Short mmCIF file of C-alpha atoms in Angstrom, two decimals:
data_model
loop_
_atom_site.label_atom_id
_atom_site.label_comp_id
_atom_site.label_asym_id
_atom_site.label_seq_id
_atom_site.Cartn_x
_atom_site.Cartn_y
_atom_site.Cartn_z
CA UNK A 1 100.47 -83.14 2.78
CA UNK A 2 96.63 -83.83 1.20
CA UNK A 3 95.25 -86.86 2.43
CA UNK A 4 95.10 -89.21 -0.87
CA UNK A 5 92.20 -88.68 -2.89
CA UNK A 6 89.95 -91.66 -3.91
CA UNK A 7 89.67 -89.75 -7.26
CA UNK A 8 93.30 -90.40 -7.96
CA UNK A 9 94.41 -93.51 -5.65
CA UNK A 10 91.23 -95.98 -5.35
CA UNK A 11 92.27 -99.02 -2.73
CA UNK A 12 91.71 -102.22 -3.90
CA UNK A 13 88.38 -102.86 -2.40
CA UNK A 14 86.13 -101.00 -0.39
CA UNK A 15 86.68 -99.69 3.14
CA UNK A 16 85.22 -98.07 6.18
CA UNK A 17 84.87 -94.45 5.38
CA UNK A 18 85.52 -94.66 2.08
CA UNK A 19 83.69 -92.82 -0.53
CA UNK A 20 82.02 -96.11 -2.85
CA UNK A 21 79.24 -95.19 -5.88
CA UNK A 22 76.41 -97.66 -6.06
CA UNK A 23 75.37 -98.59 -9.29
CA UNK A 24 71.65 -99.06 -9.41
CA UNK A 25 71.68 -98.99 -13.56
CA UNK A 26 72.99 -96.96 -16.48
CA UNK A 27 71.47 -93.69 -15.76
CA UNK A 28 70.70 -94.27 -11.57
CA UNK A 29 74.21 -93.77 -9.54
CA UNK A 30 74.05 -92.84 -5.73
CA UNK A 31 77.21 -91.68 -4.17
CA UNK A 32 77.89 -93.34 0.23
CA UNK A 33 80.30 -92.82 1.88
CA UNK A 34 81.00 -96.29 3.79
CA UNK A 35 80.29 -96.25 7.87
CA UNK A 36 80.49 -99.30 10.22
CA UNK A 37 77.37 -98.18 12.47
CA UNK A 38 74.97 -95.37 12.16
CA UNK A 39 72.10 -93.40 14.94
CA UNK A 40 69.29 -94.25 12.26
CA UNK A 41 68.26 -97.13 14.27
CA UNK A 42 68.22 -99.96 12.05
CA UNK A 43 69.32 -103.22 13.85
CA UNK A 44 71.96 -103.90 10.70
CA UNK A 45 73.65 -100.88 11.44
CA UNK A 46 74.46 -98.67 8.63
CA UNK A 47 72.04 -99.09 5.65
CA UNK A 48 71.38 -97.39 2.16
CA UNK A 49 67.78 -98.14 0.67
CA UNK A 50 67.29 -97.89 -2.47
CA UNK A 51 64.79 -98.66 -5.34
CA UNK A 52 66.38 -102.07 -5.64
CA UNK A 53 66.29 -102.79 -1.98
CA UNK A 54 68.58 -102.34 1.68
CA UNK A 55 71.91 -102.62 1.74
CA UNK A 56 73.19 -102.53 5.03
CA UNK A 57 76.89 -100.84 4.55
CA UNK A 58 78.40 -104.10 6.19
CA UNK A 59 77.76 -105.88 2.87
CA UNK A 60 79.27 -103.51 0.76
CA UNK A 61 82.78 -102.70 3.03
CA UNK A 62 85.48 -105.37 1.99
CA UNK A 63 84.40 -105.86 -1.75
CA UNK A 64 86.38 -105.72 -4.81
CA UNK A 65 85.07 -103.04 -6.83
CA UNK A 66 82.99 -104.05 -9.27
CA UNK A 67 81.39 -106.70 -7.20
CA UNK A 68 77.36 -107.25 -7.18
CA UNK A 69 75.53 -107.11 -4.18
CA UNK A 70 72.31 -108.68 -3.14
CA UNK A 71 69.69 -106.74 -1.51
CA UNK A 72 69.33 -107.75 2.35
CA UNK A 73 66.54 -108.04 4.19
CA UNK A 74 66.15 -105.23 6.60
CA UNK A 75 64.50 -104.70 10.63
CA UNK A 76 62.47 -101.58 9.74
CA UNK A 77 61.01 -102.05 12.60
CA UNK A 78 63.66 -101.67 15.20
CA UNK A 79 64.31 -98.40 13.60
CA UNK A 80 60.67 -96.88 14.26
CA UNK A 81 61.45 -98.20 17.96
CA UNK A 82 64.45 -96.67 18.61
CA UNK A 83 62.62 -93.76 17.40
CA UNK A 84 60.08 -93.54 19.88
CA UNK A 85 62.71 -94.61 22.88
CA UNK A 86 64.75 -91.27 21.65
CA UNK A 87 61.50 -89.15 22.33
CA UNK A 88 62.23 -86.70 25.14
CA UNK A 89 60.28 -87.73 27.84
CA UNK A 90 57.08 -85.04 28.53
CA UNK A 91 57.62 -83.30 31.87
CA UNK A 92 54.54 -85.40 34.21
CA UNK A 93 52.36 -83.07 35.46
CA UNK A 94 50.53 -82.90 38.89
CA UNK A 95 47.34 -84.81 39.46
CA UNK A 96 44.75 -82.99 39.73
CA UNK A 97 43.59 -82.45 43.79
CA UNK A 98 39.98 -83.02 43.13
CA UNK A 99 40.91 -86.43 41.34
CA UNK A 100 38.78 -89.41 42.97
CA UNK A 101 40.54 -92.41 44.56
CA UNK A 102 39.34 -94.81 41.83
CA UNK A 103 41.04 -92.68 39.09
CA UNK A 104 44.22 -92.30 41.07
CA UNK A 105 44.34 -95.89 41.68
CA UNK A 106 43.44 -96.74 37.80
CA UNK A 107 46.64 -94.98 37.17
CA UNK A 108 49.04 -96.76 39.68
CA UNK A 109 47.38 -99.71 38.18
CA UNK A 110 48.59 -98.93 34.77
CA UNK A 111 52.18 -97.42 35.89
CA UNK A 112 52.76 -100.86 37.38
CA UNK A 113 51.58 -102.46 34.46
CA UNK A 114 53.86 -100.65 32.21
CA UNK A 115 56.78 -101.40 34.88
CA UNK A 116 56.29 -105.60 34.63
CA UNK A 117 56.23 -105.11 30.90
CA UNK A 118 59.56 -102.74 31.02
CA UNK A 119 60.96 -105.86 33.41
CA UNK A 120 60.07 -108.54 31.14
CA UNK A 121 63.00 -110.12 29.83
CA UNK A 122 61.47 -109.99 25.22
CA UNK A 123 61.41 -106.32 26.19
CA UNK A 124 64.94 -106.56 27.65
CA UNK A 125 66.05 -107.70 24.37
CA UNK A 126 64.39 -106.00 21.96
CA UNK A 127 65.86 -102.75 23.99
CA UNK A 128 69.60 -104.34 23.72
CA UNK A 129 68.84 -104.60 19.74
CA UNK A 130 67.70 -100.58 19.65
CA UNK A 131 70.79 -100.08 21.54
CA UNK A 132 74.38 -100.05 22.10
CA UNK A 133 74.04 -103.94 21.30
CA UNK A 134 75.82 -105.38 18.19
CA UNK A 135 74.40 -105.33 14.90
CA UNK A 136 72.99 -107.67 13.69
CA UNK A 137 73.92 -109.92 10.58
CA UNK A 138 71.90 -109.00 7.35
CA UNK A 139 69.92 -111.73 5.61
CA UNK A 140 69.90 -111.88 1.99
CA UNK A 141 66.72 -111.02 0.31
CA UNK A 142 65.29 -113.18 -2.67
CA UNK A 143 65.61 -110.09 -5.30
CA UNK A 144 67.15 -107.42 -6.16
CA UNK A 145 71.04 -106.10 -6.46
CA UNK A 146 73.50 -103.29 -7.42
CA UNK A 147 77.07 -103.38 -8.03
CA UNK A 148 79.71 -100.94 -5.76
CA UNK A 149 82.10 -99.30 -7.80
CA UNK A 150 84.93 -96.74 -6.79
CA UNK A 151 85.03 -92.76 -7.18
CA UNK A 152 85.98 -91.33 -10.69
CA UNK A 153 84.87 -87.73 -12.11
CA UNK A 154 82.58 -89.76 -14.20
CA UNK A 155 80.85 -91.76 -11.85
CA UNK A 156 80.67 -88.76 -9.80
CA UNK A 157 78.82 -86.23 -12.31
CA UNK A 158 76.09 -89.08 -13.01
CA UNK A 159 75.50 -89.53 -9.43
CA UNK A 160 76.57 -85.99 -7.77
CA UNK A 161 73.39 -83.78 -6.13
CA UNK A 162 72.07 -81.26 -9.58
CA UNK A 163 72.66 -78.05 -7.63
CA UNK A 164 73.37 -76.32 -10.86
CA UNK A 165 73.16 -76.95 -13.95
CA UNK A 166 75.88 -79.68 -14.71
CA UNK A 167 79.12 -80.16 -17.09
CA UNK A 168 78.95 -83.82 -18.59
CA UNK A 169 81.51 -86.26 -19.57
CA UNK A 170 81.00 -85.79 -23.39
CA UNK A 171 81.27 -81.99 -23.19
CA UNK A 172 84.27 -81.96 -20.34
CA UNK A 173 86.26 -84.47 -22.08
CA UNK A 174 86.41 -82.22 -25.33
CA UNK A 175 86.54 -78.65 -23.38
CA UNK A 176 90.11 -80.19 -21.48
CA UNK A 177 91.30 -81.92 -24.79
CA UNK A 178 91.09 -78.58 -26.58
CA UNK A 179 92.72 -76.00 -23.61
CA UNK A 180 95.71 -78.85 -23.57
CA UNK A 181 95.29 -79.05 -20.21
CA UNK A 182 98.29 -81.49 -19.13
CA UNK A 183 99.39 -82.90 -15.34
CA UNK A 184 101.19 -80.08 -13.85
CA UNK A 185 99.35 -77.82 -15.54
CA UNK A 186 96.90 -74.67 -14.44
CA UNK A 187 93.44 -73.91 -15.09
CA UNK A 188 91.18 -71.27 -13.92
CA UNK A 189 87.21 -72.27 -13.68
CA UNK A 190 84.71 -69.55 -13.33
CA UNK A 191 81.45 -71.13 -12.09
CA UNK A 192 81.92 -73.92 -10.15
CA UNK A 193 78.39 -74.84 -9.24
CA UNK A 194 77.66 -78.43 -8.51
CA UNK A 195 81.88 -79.67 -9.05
CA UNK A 196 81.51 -81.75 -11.90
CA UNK A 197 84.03 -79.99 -14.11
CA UNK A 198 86.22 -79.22 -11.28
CA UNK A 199 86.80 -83.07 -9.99
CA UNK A 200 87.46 -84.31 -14.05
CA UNK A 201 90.11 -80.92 -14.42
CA UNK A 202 91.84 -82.03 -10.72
CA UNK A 203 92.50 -85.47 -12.67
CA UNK A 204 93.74 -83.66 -15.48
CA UNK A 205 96.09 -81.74 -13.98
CA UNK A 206 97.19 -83.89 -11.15
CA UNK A 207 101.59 -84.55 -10.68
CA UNK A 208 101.31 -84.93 -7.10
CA UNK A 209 100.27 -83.78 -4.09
CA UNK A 210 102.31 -80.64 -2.29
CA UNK A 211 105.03 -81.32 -0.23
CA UNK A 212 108.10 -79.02 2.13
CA UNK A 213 110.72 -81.61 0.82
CA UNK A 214 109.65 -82.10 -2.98
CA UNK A 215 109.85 -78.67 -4.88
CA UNK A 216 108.41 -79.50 -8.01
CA UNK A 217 105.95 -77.31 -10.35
CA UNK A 218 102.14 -79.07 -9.09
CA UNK A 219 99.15 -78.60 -11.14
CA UNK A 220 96.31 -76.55 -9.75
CA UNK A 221 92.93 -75.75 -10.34
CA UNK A 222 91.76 -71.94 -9.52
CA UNK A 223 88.23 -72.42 -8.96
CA UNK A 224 85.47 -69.41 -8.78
CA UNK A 225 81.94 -69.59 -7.64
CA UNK A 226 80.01 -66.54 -6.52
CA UNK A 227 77.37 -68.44 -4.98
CA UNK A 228 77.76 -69.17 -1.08
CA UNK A 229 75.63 -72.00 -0.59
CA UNK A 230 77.06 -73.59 -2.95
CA UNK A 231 80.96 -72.90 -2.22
CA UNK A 232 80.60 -73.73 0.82
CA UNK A 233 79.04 -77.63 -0.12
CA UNK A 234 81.46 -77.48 -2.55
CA UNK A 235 84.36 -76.69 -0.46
CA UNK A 236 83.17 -79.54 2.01
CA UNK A 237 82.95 -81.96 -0.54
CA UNK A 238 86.82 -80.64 -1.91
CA UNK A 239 87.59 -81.63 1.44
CA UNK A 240 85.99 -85.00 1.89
CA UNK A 241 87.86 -86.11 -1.36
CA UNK A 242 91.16 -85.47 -0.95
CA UNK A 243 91.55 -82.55 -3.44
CA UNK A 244 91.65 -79.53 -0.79
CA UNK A 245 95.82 -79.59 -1.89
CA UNK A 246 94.83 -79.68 -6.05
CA UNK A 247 92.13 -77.19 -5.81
CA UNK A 248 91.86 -73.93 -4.53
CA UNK A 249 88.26 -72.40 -4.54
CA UNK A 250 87.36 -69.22 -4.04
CA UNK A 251 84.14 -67.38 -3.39
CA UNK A 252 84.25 -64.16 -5.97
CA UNK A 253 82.54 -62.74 -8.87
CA UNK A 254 84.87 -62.74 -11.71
CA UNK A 255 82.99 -60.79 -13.67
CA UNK A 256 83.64 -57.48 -11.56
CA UNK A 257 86.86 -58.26 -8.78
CA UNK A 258 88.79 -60.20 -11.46
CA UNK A 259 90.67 -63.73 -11.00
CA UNK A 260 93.82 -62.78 -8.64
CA UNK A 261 93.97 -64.90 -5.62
CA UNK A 262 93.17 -63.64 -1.93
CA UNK A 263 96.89 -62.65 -1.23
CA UNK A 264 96.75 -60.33 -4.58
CA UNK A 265 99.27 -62.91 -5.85
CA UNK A 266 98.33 -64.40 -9.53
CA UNK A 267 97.25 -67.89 -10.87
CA UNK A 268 99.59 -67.50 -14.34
CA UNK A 269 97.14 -69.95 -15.41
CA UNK A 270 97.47 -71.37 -18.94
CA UNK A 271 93.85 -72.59 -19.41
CA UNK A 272 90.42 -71.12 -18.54
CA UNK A 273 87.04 -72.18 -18.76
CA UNK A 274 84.21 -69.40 -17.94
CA UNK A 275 81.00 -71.47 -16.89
CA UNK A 276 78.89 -68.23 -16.53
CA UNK A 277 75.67 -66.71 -17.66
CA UNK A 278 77.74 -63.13 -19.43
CA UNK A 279 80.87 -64.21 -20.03
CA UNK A 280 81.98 -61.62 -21.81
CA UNK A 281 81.53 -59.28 -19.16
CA UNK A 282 84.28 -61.46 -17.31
CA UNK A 283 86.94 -61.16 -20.22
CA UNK A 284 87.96 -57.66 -19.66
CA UNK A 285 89.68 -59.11 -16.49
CA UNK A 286 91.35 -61.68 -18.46
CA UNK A 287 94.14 -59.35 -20.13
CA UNK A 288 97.85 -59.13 -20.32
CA UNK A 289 97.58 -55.22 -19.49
CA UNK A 290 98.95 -54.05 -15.93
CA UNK A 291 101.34 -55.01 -13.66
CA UNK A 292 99.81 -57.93 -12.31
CA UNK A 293 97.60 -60.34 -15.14
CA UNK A 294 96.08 -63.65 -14.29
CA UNK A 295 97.73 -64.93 -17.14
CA UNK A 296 100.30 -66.86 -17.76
CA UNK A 297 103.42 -64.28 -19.80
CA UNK A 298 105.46 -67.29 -20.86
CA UNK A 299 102.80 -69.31 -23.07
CA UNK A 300 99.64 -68.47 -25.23
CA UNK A 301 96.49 -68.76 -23.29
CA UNK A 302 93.15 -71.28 -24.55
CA UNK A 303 90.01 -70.16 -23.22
CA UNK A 304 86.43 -71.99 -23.82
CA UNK A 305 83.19 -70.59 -22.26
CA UNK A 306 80.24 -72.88 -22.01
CA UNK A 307 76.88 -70.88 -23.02
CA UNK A 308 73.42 -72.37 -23.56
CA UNK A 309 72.13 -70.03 -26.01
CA UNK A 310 73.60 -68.56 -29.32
CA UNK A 311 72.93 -65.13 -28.14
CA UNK A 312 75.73 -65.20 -25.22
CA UNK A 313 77.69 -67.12 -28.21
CA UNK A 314 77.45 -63.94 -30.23
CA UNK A 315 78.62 -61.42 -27.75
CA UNK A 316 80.94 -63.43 -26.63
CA UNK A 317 82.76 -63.76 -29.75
CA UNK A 318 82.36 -59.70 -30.36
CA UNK A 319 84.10 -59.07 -26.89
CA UNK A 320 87.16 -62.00 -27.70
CA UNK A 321 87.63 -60.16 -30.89
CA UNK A 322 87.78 -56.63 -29.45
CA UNK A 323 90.40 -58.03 -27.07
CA UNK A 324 92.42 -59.25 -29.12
CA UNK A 325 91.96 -63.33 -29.05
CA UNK A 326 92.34 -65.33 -32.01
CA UNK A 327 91.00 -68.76 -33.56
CA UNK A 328 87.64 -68.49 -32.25
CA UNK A 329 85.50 -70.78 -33.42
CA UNK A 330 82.42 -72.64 -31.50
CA UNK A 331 81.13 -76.31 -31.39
CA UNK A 332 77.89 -78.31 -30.06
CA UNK A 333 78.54 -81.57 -28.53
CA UNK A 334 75.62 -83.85 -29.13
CA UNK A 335 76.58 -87.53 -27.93
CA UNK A 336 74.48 -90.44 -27.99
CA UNK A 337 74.72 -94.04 -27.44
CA UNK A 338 74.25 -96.63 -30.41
CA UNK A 339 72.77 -100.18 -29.32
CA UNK A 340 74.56 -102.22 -31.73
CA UNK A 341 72.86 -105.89 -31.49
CA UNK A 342 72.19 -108.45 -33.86
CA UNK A 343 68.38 -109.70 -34.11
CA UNK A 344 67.26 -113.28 -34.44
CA UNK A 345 64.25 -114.15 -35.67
CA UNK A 346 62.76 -117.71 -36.02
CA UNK A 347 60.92 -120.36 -34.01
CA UNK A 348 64.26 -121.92 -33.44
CA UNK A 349 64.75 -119.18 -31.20
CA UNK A 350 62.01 -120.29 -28.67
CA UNK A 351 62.73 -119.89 -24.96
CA UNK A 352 65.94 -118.28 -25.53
CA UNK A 353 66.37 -114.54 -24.51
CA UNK A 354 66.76 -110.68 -26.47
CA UNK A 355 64.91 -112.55 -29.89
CA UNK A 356 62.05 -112.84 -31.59
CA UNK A 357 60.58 -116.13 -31.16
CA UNK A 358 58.09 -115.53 -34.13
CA UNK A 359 57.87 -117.83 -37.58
CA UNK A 360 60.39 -116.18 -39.80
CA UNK A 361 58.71 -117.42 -42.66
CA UNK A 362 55.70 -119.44 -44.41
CA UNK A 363 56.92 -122.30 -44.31
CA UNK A 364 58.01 -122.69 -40.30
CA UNK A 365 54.73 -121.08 -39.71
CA UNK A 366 52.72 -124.54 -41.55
CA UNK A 367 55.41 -126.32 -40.02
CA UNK A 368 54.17 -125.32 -36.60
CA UNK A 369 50.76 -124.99 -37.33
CA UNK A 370 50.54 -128.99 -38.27
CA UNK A 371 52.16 -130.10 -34.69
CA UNK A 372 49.51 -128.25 -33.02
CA UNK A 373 46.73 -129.50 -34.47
CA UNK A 374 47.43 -133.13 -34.78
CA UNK A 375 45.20 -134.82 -32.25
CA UNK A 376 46.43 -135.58 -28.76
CA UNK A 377 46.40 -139.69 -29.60
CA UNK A 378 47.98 -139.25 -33.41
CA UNK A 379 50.79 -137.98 -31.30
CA UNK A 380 51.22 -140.51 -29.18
CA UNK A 381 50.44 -143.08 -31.61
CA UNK A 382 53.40 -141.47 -34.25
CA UNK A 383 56.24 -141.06 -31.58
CA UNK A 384 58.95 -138.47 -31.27
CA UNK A 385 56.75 -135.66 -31.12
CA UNK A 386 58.14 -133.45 -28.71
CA UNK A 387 55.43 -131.82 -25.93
CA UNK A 388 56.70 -128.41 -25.83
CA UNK A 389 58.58 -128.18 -22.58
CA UNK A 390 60.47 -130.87 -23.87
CA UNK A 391 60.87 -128.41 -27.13
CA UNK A 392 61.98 -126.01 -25.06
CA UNK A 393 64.87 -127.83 -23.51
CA UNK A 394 66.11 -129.15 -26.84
CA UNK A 395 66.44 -125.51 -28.23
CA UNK A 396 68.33 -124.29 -25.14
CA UNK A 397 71.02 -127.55 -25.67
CA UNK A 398 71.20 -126.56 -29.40
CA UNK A 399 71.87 -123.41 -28.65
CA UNK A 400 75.22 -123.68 -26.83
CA UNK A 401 76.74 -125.32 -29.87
CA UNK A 402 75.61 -122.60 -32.09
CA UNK A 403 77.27 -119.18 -32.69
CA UNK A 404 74.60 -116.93 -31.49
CA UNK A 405 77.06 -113.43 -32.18
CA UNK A 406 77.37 -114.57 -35.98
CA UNK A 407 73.54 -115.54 -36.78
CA UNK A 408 70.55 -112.74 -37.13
CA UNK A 409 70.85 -109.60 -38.97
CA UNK A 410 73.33 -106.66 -37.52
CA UNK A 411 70.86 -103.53 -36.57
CA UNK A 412 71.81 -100.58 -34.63
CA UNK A 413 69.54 -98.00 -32.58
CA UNK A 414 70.50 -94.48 -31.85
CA UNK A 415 69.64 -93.53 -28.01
CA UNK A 416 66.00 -91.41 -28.42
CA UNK A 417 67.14 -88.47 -25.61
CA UNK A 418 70.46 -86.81 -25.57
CA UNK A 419 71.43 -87.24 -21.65
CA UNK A 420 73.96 -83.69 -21.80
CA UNK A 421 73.15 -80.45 -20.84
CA UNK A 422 73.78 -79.41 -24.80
CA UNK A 423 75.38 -75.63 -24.82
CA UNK A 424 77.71 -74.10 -27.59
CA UNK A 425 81.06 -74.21 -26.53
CA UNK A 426 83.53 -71.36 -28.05
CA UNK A 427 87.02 -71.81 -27.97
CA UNK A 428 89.73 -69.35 -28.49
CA UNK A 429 93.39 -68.64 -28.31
CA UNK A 430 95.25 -65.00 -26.91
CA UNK A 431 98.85 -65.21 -28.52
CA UNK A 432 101.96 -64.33 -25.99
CA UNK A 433 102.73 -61.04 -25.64
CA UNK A 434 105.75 -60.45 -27.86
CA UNK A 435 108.09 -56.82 -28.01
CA UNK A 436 110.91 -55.76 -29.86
CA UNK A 437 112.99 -56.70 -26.63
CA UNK A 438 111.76 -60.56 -26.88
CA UNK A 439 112.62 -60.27 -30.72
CA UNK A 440 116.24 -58.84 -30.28
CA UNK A 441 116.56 -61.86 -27.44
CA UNK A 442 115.51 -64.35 -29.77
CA UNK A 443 117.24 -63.14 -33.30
CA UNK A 444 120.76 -63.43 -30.73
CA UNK A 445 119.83 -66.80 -29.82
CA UNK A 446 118.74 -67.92 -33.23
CA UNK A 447 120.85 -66.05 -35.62
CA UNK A 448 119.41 -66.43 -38.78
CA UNK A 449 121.41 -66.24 -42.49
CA UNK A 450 121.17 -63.75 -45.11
CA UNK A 451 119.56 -65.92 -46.73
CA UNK A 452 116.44 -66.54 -44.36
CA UNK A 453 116.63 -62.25 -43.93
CA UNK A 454 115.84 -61.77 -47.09
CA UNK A 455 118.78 -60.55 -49.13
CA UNK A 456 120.30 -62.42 -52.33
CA UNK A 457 122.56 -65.01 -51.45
CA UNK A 458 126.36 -64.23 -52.46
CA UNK A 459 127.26 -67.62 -53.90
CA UNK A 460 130.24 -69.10 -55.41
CA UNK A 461 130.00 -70.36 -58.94
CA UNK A 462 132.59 -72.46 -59.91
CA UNK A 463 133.06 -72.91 -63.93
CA UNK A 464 133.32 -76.49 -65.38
CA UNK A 465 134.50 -77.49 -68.48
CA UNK A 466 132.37 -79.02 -71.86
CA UNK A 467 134.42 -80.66 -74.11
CA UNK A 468 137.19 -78.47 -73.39
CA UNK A 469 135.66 -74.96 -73.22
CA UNK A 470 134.86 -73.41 -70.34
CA UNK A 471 130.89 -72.90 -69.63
#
């Protein structure tokens, strides 16, 4: 049985050698895996830097999700010592025979030095800290934080390592909603580059993990790359995350040895998705002819490739027609994000934050204009004029009474950049195989009436009577 996979099962909080996302800000995600110590050197142990600041891992392991974290402050320099002690040492070489006796002398000289120093009981200590010496406790730096949040496919594609060209939330979310892919279900994905599509079809298909005593119908992904490099990361990373049971990756090229597995055994997937740069070249293999198809026989099979450029659109849909697929049609995913905030705008607004603490109109703008240029002593000599720190507070008090999310005017902003890789996405449907043998089956076990075949129905027409004659 598969390890469980963060993916599917995330523990309350975060633990040692766990995998944990750090959430810099919207767009900035970095993916750790959670260690106690760590050979880098650093004094705190185990430490991330980021942008933000260090995090030594000790901070982070025991946290709810979702929990912030302050930047700590870290001993860089303990790791540029432990550096230098890990040097390999430089073989010593012979002194030279016609050396004088002062030089030799200047040398024992400075190899004693350097022996007192090693001796001295700071230098002790600051080789304890570099190390097998506990590490020490982080101090919390005045700025800067991130919050740790657990594994999910869509944490992972924002924050995963671009080896490819990547499959976003907006368009994998659509691509598994249309193939119907289902828990116990099977999909076949040509092109598995960076395993962004991969992790979010794993959810998707996930009933449990295999097991000798339970013998139950599992889902299962059938994943393709023809790549090395990168099935190999990929199958290391499969690994690291529990899903080595839920996927099974292989390294092929669909396009000309087909989608059976290793064995010769086949997938009978009931969903594909062909991530590739001709994939209609690959859709010859995907046919109900001969003995052995990587289709599913019992159920109709939805296909969607994933193409950049309405040229591979166009031959692809010339090939799916040719073969014999039907419903094709194709669709562009374009999402962006609306900021959806309401703007204030007066002086009233002073101090306070996300507004525009500008007159709103002529008449707040004279208002103003006379408080700053009555004379210091007027001021004092009138009485409740307000200095402006003073102004400031009063605004911040009146502003907890108020009901900021009702006041300003409602505007919206659409997101300037699209954040997806946009590509044309082309769905289509190959309808089960169906002879005169499954038609005889199914006319015995749904007889149909004469009526339903087609002939005139031989009904009974009783005659009733209309003030006594017979109609």
């Amino acid at each position: 049985m598969s390890r469980s996979s963060p993916f599917f099962y995330a523990t309350p909080r975060a633990e040692v050698h766990s995998l944990a996302i750090l959430h810099l800000k919207r767009d900035s995600l970095i993916p750790l895996t959670l260690a106690e110590s760590s050979d880098e050197g650093y004094a705190e142990g185990a430490v991330a830097n980021t942008r933000f600041g260090s995090f030594p891992h000790k901070t982070l392991i025991g946290l709810d999700w979702g929990s912030q974290v302050r930047a700590s402050k870290v001993d860089t320099g303990s790791r540029g010592r432990k550096g230098k002690n890990k040097k390999p040492e430089e073989p010593a070489t012979a002194p030279a025979e016609n050396g004088s006796a002062e030089e030799k002398a200047s040398k024992k000289r400075k190899s004693d030095g350097q022996e007192t120093e090693l001796a001295s009981p700071t230098k002790k200590r600051k080789q304890e800290a570099n190390g097998d010496a506990p590490a020490v406790k982080p101090v919390e730096a005045g700025s800067g934080f991130i919050h740790v949040l657990p594994p999910t496919p869509e944490s992972w594609t924002s924050s995963l390592d671009h080896r490819t060209q990547v499959v976003y939330t907006p368009d994998y979310s659509y691509i598994l909603q249309r193939l119907r892919v289902r828990p116990g279900g099977t999909i076949i994905e040509a092109g598995a580059g960076s395993g962004s599509f991969t992790h979010a079809a794993s959810r998707a298909i996930f009933n449990g993990y295999p097991s000798e005593s339970k013998r139950q119908k599992l889902g299962k992904v059938y994943s393709y790359e023809y790549h090395e490099p990168r099935v190999e990361t990929l199958r290391r990373e499969i690994t690291e995350h529990g899903l080595d049971g839920i996927v099974h990756l292989t390294h092929r090229d669909v396009c000309n040895d087909g989608f059976l597995l290793d064995d010769g055994s086949s997938p009978k997937t009931d969903a594909i998705f062909l991530d590739l740069p001709a994939p209609w070249t690959a859709l010859q293999n995907l046919t109900r002819d001969g003995p052995n198809s990587p289709l599913n026989p019992e159920n109709p099979i939805r296909l969607c490739t994933f193409s950049p450029c309405i040229e591979q659109v166009i031959a692809t849909c010339a090939a799916l027609r040719k073969l014999g697929w039907a419903d094709i049609s194709m669709v562009e995913i374009q999402n962006r994000r609306i900021d959806v905030r309401r703007e204030r705008v007066g002086l009233k607004e002073e101090g306070l934050r996300g507004v525009n603490a500008t007159a709103a109109n002529v008449h707040e703008a004279l208002e103003r204009l006379r408080q700053d240029i009555i004379p210091q002593d007027r001021k004092r000599e009138q009485g409740g004029v307000l200095t402006k720190a003073e102004r400031l507070e009063q605004i911040k008090r009146e502003a907890e009474e108020r009901k900021l999310y009702k006041e300003g005017r409602l505007v919206h902003r659409t997101e300037p950049e699209v954040r997806t890789h946009t590509s044309y996405l082309v769905f289509a449907v190959l309808p089960r195989a169906w002879s005169e043998e499954d038609e005889r089956k199914a006319e015995e076990e749904f007889p149909l009436g004469d009526v339903m075949k087609g002939s005139p129905a031989k009904e009974k027409v009783t005659p009733t009577k209309v003030d006594g004659a017979a109609k």
